[in-house]
XYZ file of N, CA and C in Angstrom:
501
model
N -10.381 0.184 -21.962
C -9.879 -0.233 -20.680
C -8.859 -1.350 -20.894
N -7.797 -1.278 -20.152
C -6.759 -2.294 -20.235
C -7.196 -3.570 -19.528
N -6.774 -4.689 -20.051
C -7.139 -5.962 -19.424
C -6.495 -6.113 -18.051
N -5.462 -5.348 -17.777
C -4.780 -5.424 -16.488
C -5.380 -4.465 -15.458
N -6.387 -3.752 -15.830
C -6.964 -2.707 -14.993
C -7.551 -3.259 -13.699
N -7.265 -2.573 -12.607
C -7.899 -2.923 -11.339
C -9.186 -2.141 -11.127
N -9.497 -1.201 -12.009
C -10.749 -0.453 -11.898
C -11.950 -1.380 -12.050
N -11.765 -2.475 -12.752
C -12.833 -3.459 -12.917
C -13.310 -3.948 -11.548
N -12.414 -4.039 -10.601
C -12.779 -4.477 -9.253
C -13.859 -3.562 -8.681
N -13.733 -2.260 -8.906
C -14.723 -1.311 -8.390
C -16.076 -1.525 -9.053
N -16.073 -1.783 -10.342
C -17.338 -1.991 -11.066
C -18.043 -3.253 -10.572
N -17.271 -4.292 -10.264
C -17.861 -5.529 -9.759
C -18.411 -5.334 -8.346
N -17.648 -4.658 -7.504
C -18.017 -4.524 -6.101
C -18.975 -3.367 -5.813
N -18.998 -2.352 -6.665
C -19.883 -1.196 -6.475
C -20.451 -0.753 -7.823
N -21.228 -1.624 -8.477
C -21.672 -1.341 -9.853
C -22.514 -0.078 -9.994
N -23.326 0.244 -8.995
C -24.187 1.419 -9.089
C -23.424 2.725 -8.882
N -22.209 2.639 -8.372
C -21.407 3.831 -8.095
C -20.246 4.009 -9.063
N -20.118 3.122 -10.032
C -18.955 3.122 -10.910
C -19.375 3.209 -12.368
N -18.752 4.125 -13.097
C -18.953 4.246 -14.543
C -17.596 4.285 -15.215
N -17.522 3.692 -16.404
C -16.292 3.715 -17.190
C -16.527 4.506 -18.465
N -15.521 5.252 -18.878
C -15.571 5.984 -20.147
C -14.249 5.798 -20.864
N -14.314 5.529 -22.141
C -13.104 5.531 -22.963
C -12.637 6.979 -23.082
N -11.381 7.165 -23.408
C -10.787 8.503 -23.443
C -11.620 9.479 -24.278
N -12.046 9.072 -25.447
C -12.794 9.984 -26.323
C -14.254 10.155 -25.915
N -14.700 9.423 -24.898
C -16.096 9.497 -24.463
C -16.259 10.087 -23.064
N -15.210 10.672 -22.522
C -15.316 11.279 -21.196
C -16.360 12.390 -21.265
N -17.334 12.371 -20.363
C -18.435 13.339 -20.478
C -18.012 14.770 -20.191
N -18.790 15.655 -20.735
C -18.683 17.078 -20.427
C -19.592 17.298 -19.228
N -19.030 17.477 -18.059
C -19.839 17.610 -16.857
C -20.538 18.971 -16.860
N -21.860 18.948 -16.668
C -22.646 20.181 -16.693
C -22.241 21.146 -15.587
N -21.914 20.601 -14.440
C -21.526 21.422 -13.288
C -20.150 20.976 -12.800
N -19.083 21.380 -13.480
C -17.747 20.904 -13.098
C -17.344 21.278 -11.667
N -18.007 22.274 -11.094
C -17.712 22.654 -9.709
C -18.210 21.598 -8.717
N -19.030 20.652 -9.181
C -19.517 19.559 -8.342
C -18.715 18.275 -8.537
N -17.647 18.374 -9.327
C -16.843 17.212 -9.691
C -15.410 17.442 -9.231
N -14.779 16.403 -8.730
C -13.354 16.448 -8.397
C -12.630 15.376 -9.187
N -11.432 15.686 -9.606
C -10.551 14.732 -10.275
C -9.449 14.361 -9.293
N -9.348 13.082 -8.982
C -8.263 12.632 -8.112
C -7.021 12.439 -8.959
N -6.009 13.251 -8.678
C -4.738 13.127 -9.388
C -3.671 13.834 -8.554
N -2.525 13.180 -8.345
C -1.498 13.787 -7.491
C -0.853 15.004 -8.163
N -0.897 16.118 -7.474
C -0.249 17.359 -7.895
C 0.195 18.084 -6.640
N 1.282 18.830 -6.746
C 1.786 19.542 -5.581
C 0.846 20.652 -5.124
N 0.135 21.255 -6.048
C -0.628 22.471 -5.759
C -2.121 22.240 -5.532
N -2.519 21.028 -5.155
C -3.936 20.752 -4.912
C -4.128 20.258 -3.481
N -5.328 20.446 -2.934
C -5.556 20.004 -1.555
C -5.660 18.490 -1.447
N -5.332 17.993 -0.288
C -5.567 16.585 0.015
C -7.038 16.425 0.419
N -7.482 15.205 0.509
C -8.849 14.928 0.940
C -9.104 15.560 2.305
N -8.150 15.454 3.204
C -8.347 16.002 4.555
C -8.325 17.535 4.572
N -7.696 18.162 3.590
C -7.653 19.634 3.527
C -8.881 20.230 2.834
N -9.511 19.463 1.976
C -10.644 19.970 1.193
C -11.827 20.254 2.115
N -12.528 21.364 1.867
C -13.589 21.795 2.782
C -15.010 21.682 2.248
N -15.221 21.721 0.954
C -16.566 21.860 0.391
C -17.190 20.534 -0.046
N -17.150 19.538 0.802
C -17.667 18.218 0.418
C -19.157 18.222 0.125
N -19.909 19.102 0.754
C -21.346 19.131 0.515
C -21.699 19.568 -0.905
N -20.765 20.160 -1.636
C -20.993 20.607 -3.014
C -20.579 19.558 -4.055
N -19.922 18.466 -3.626
C -19.355 17.490 -4.563
C -20.323 16.325 -4.774
N -20.564 15.997 -6.050
C -21.442 14.874 -6.379
C -20.701 13.738 -7.087
N -19.517 14.033 -7.640
C -18.797 13.042 -8.443
C -17.300 13.182 -8.229
N -16.626 12.046 -8.154
C -15.163 12.036 -8.134
C -14.711 11.185 -9.314
N -13.784 11.721 -10.091
C -13.282 11.059 -11.285
C -11.894 10.491 -10.987
N -11.683 9.250 -11.401
C -10.389 8.586 -11.274
C -9.924 8.229 -12.685
N -8.691 8.525 -13.001
C -8.142 8.147 -14.302
C -7.589 6.737 -14.185
N -8.037 5.872 -15.077
C -7.543 4.503 -15.099
C -6.733 4.328 -16.375
N -5.436 4.462 -16.231
C -4.543 4.295 -17.384
C -3.155 3.973 -16.846
N -2.282 3.631 -17.753
C -0.891 3.499 -17.349
C -0.390 4.899 -17.007
N 0.531 4.963 -16.063
C 0.963 6.267 -15.571
C 1.529 7.158 -16.671
N 2.250 6.593 -17.606
C 2.850 7.426 -18.662
C 1.796 8.031 -19.586
N 0.586 7.466 -19.623
C -0.485 7.979 -20.483
C -1.399 8.967 -19.758
N -1.341 9.008 -18.458
C -2.270 9.838 -17.677
C -2.117 11.326 -17.993
N -0.916 11.787 -18.228
C -0.716 13.219 -18.493
C -1.401 13.658 -19.778
N -1.488 12.783 -20.759
C -2.221 13.104 -21.992
C -3.710 13.250 -21.695
N -4.223 12.387 -20.847
C -5.641 12.442 -20.484
C -5.936 13.735 -19.732
N -5.015 14.168 -18.882
C -5.203 15.402 -18.116
C -5.346 16.624 -19.016
N -4.815 16.555 -20.220
C -4.867 17.697 -21.151
C -6.169 17.763 -21.945
N -6.974 16.719 -21.890
C -8.256 16.751 -22.594
C -9.126 17.858 -22.006
N -9.811 18.637 -22.846
C -10.582 19.778 -22.338
C -11.591 19.411 -21.244
N -12.303 18.290 -21.386
C -13.303 17.904 -20.370
C -12.649 17.574 -19.038
N -11.415 17.142 -19.081
C -10.705 16.740 -17.868
C -9.910 17.908 -17.293
N -9.276 18.692 -18.158
C -8.402 19.784 -17.720
C -9.127 20.812 -16.855
N -10.411 21.011 -17.093
C -11.133 22.040 -16.336
C -11.661 21.552 -14.989
N -11.524 20.262 -14.706
C -12.017 19.742 -13.436
C -11.091 20.120 -12.294
N -11.653 20.567 -11.174
C -10.803 20.815 -10.005
C -10.210 19.496 -9.509
N -9.003 19.581 -9.005
C -8.294 18.367 -8.576
C -8.188 18.277 -7.066
N -7.994 17.046 -6.657
C -7.759 16.726 -5.255
C -6.771 15.572 -5.233
N -6.098 15.380 -4.111
C -5.175 14.246 -4.008
C -5.354 13.560 -2.660
N -4.888 12.326 -2.621
C -4.862 11.582 -1.359
C -3.460 11.697 -0.774
N -3.329 11.266 0.458
C -1.995 11.199 1.056
C -1.150 10.217 0.255
N 0.140 10.230 0.468
C 1.031 9.348 -0.288
C 1.099 7.966 0.363
N 0.941 6.948 -0.466
C 1.011 5.549 -0.033
C 1.931 4.807 -0.992
N 2.405 3.651 -0.576
C 3.182 2.786 -1.465
C 2.272 1.691 -2.003
N 2.359 1.467 -3.289
C 1.516 0.462 -3.922
C 1.914 -0.943 -3.491
N 0.933 -1.817 -3.525
C 1.174 -3.243 -3.318
C 0.943 -4.001 -4.626
N 0.810 -3.251 -5.722
C 0.512 -3.853 -7.026
C 1.709 -4.645 -7.514
N 1.448 -5.772 -8.103
C 2.480 -6.712 -8.517
C 2.986 -6.469 -9.929
N 2.324 -5.632 -10.679
C 2.780 -5.364 -12.052
C 3.831 -4.272 -12.019
N 4.909 -4.525 -12.684
C 6.033 -3.605 -12.679
C 5.695 -2.329 -13.433
N 6.018 -1.204 -12.846
C 5.946 0.081 -13.530
C 7.126 0.912 -13.048
N 7.647 1.738 -13.933
C 8.895 2.451 -13.665
C 8.726 3.782 -12.947
N 7.519 4.209 -12.712
C 7.308 5.556 -12.199
C 7.709 5.682 -10.733
N 7.291 4.755 -9.903
C 7.663 4.799 -8.494
C 6.638 4.094 -7.632
N 7.030 3.708 -6.441
C 6.135 2.935 -5.573
C 4.924 3.734 -5.082
N 4.973 5.063 -5.175
C 3.838 5.878 -4.749
C 2.747 5.969 -5.817
N 2.979 5.381 -6.978
C 1.991 5.371 -8.057
C 1.101 4.139 -7.887
N -0.098 4.381 -7.435
C -0.993 3.308 -7.035
C -1.757 2.707 -8.203
N -2.189 1.470 -8.026
C -3.168 0.873 -8.930
C -4.487 1.615 -8.705
N -5.341 1.637 -9.701
C -6.592 2.406 -9.614
C -7.423 2.004 -8.405
N -7.578 0.722 -8.150
C -8.413 0.304 -7.023
C -7.787 0.714 -5.692
N -6.470 0.753 -5.619
C -5.824 1.252 -4.403
C -6.164 2.732 -4.203
N -6.096 3.516 -5.275
C -6.403 4.946 -5.183
C -7.858 5.160 -4.774
N -8.764 4.388 -5.344
C -10.180 4.502 -4.983
C -10.374 4.162 -3.505
N -9.757 3.074 -3.082
C -9.873 2.665 -1.680
C -9.340 3.748 -0.734
N -8.124 4.228 -0.980
C -7.544 5.234 -0.081
C -8.358 6.526 -0.106
N -8.871 6.897 -1.277
C -9.732 8.076 -1.346
C -10.959 7.877 -0.461
N -11.645 6.768 -0.626
C -12.866 6.516 0.140
C -12.582 6.458 1.644
N -11.477 5.854 2.007
C -11.115 5.785 3.428
C -10.843 7.188 3.983
N -10.086 7.988 3.248
C -9.791 9.351 3.701
C -11.057 10.212 3.736
N -11.905 10.030 2.727
C -13.173 10.772 2.683
C -14.038 10.421 3.898
N -14.139 9.142 4.208
C -14.917 8.704 5.363
C -14.362 9.320 6.655
N -13.056 9.306 6.790
C -12.424 9.903 7.978
C -12.693 11.405 8.059
N -12.597 12.073 6.927
C -12.805 13.522 6.891
C -14.242 13.896 7.215
N -15.186 13.173 6.658
C -16.587 13.572 6.792
C -17.288 13.007 8.026
N -16.747 11.945 8.618
C -17.408 11.382 9.804
C -16.472 11.232 11.004
N -15.205 11.555 10.816
C -14.192 11.455 11.876
C -13.955 10.034 12.373
N -14.372 9.037 11.593
C -14.080 7.658 11.979
C -14.046 6.785 10.734
N -13.339 5.695 10.855
C -13.321 4.700 9.784
C -13.357 3.335 10.433
N -14.353 2.548 10.042
C -14.540 1.233 10.644
C -14.553 0.139 9.569
N -13.695 0.304 8.553
C -13.577 -0.714 7.529
C -14.669 -0.701 6.478
N -15.439 0.392 6.397
C -16.581 0.449 5.480
C -16.208 0.165 4.023
N -14.990 0.484 3.619
C -14.589 0.336 2.213
C -13.516 -0.733 1.996
N -13.206 -1.499 3.017
C -12.156 -2.517 2.901
C -12.459 -3.546 1.816
N -13.735 -3.836 1.586
C -14.074 -4.826 0.567
C -13.717 -4.384 -0.846
N -13.450 -3.094 -1.052
C -12.993 -2.646 -2.372
C -11.695 -3.345 -2.772
N -10.945 -3.798 -1.780
C -9.669 -4.468 -2.056
C -9.792 -5.993 -2.069
N -11.013 -6.514 -2.098
C -11.213 -7.961 -2.057
C -10.451 -8.677 -3.170
N -10.696 -8.324 -4.423
C -10.033 -9.001 -5.547
C -8.551 -8.670 -5.602
N -8.222 -7.432 -5.281
C -6.820 -7.027 -5.255
C -6.049 -7.897 -4.256
N -6.599 -8.067 -3.072
C -5.960 -8.885 -2.039
C -5.894 -10.345 -2.456
N -6.947 -10.821 -3.096
C -6.955 -12.203 -3.580
C -5.781 -12.438 -4.539
N -5.623 -11.576 -5.531
C -4.538 -11.743 -6.501
C -3.166 -11.510 -5.868
N -3.075 -10.552 -4.959
C -1.814 -10.323 -4.248
C -1.392 -11.602 -3.525
N -2.309 -12.209 -2.775
C -1.992 -13.432 -2.028
C -1.690 -14.600 -2.959
N -2.392 -14.684 -4.065
C -2.153 -15.747 -5.053
C -0.732 -15.641 -5.634
N -0.310 -14.444 -5.960
C 1.037 -14.236 -6.509
C 2.090 -14.517 -5.436
N 1.852 -14.041 -4.223
C 2.785 -14.322 -3.131
C 2.957 -15.833 -2.967
N 1.846 -16.548 -2.888
C 1.884 -18.002 -2.667
C 2.609 -18.712 -3.811
N 2.330 -18.305 -5.037
C 2.967 -18.933 -6.201
C 4.492 -18.813 -6.116
N 4.975 -17.625 -5.858
C 6.431 -17.437 -5.817
C 7.054 -18.045 -4.567
N 6.323 -18.084 -3.484
C 6.836 -18.723 -2.272
C 6.978 -20.232 -2.450
N 6.026 -20.850 -3.110
C 6.013 -22.308 -3.204
C 6.801 -22.851 -4.397
N 7.059 -22.035 -5.394
C 7.803 -22.516 -6.568
C 9.272 -22.138 -6.523
N 9.645 -21.311 -5.565
C 11.020 -20.809 -5.450
C 11.493 -20.085 -6.700
N 10.550 -19.558 -7.464
C 10.914 -18.737 -8.615
C 11.294 -17.345 -8.128
N 12.145 -16.702 -8.878
C 12.592 -15.359 -8.530
C 11.641 -14.337 -9.142
N 11.087 -13.477 -8.327
C 10.245 -12.377 -8.798
C 11.179 -11.221 -9.117
N 11.460 -11.015 -10.377
C 12.517 -10.087 -10.795
C 12.098 -8.627 -10.805
N 10.826 -8.359 -10.941
C 10.390 -6.990 -11.203
C 10.525 -6.030 -10.033
N 10.214 -6.480 -8.825
C 10.215 -5.590 -7.680
C 11.027 -6.245 -6.567
N 12.079 -5.593 -6.166
C 12.964 -6.148 -5.143
C 12.217 -6.330 -3.822
N 12.389 -7.475 -3.205
C 11.791 -7.829 -1.911
C 10.259 -7.804 -1.915
N 9.668 -7.994 -3.079
C 8.203 -7.984 -3.164
C 7.597 -9.247 -2.567
N 8.217 -10.370 -2.830
C 7.698 -11.628 -2.296
C 8.137 -11.748 -0.841
N 7.150 -11.895 0.019
C 7.409 -11.995 1.465
C 7.727 -13.442 1.816
N 8.599 -13.662 2.797
C 8.882 -15.040 3.201
C 7.609 -15.743 3.659
N 7.488 -16.999 3.310
C 6.317 -17.775 3.709
C 6.360 -17.989 5.209
N 5.229 -17.800 5.841
C 5.160 -18.007 7.291
C 4.225 -19.173 7.577
N 4.535 -19.890 8.613
C 3.662 -20.983 9.037
C 2.804 -20.484 10.178
N 1.583 -20.961 10.209
C 0.654 -20.469 11.257
C 0.181 -21.573 12.129
């Protein structure tokens, strides 16, 4: 796991629901039809389009840099998993990556998945999973405040630092 990983946030906030595996230790799921892999692809259903939620027991999220994810997708244990995707969102992650703003940090993907899943399966969302973004929001606000108060230029992402507002 990378030291910059936001997946750690999920393990801290939902330890009983989160497991980590190194690339070479990804399990061979006994019933792959009960597992979904969240990964954006044109030819897979979105959370809202997927119909067989009662058959799913596990959702797998890849936590890696975007350029390495395609190698992980080719691993036999991963390649055979059915895929699903979330709607497209823009990341709020502060670490620069060249792929595009729609490439989310892992904790963002987990949060949006859980929110969409809740909406799909219960037709309502009342903030049940908002705390998944607790640490993410903390660091986002810390970085915003640092650049606002030091007048340093945040070079990596244009217009990322929001103007400081008084309340």
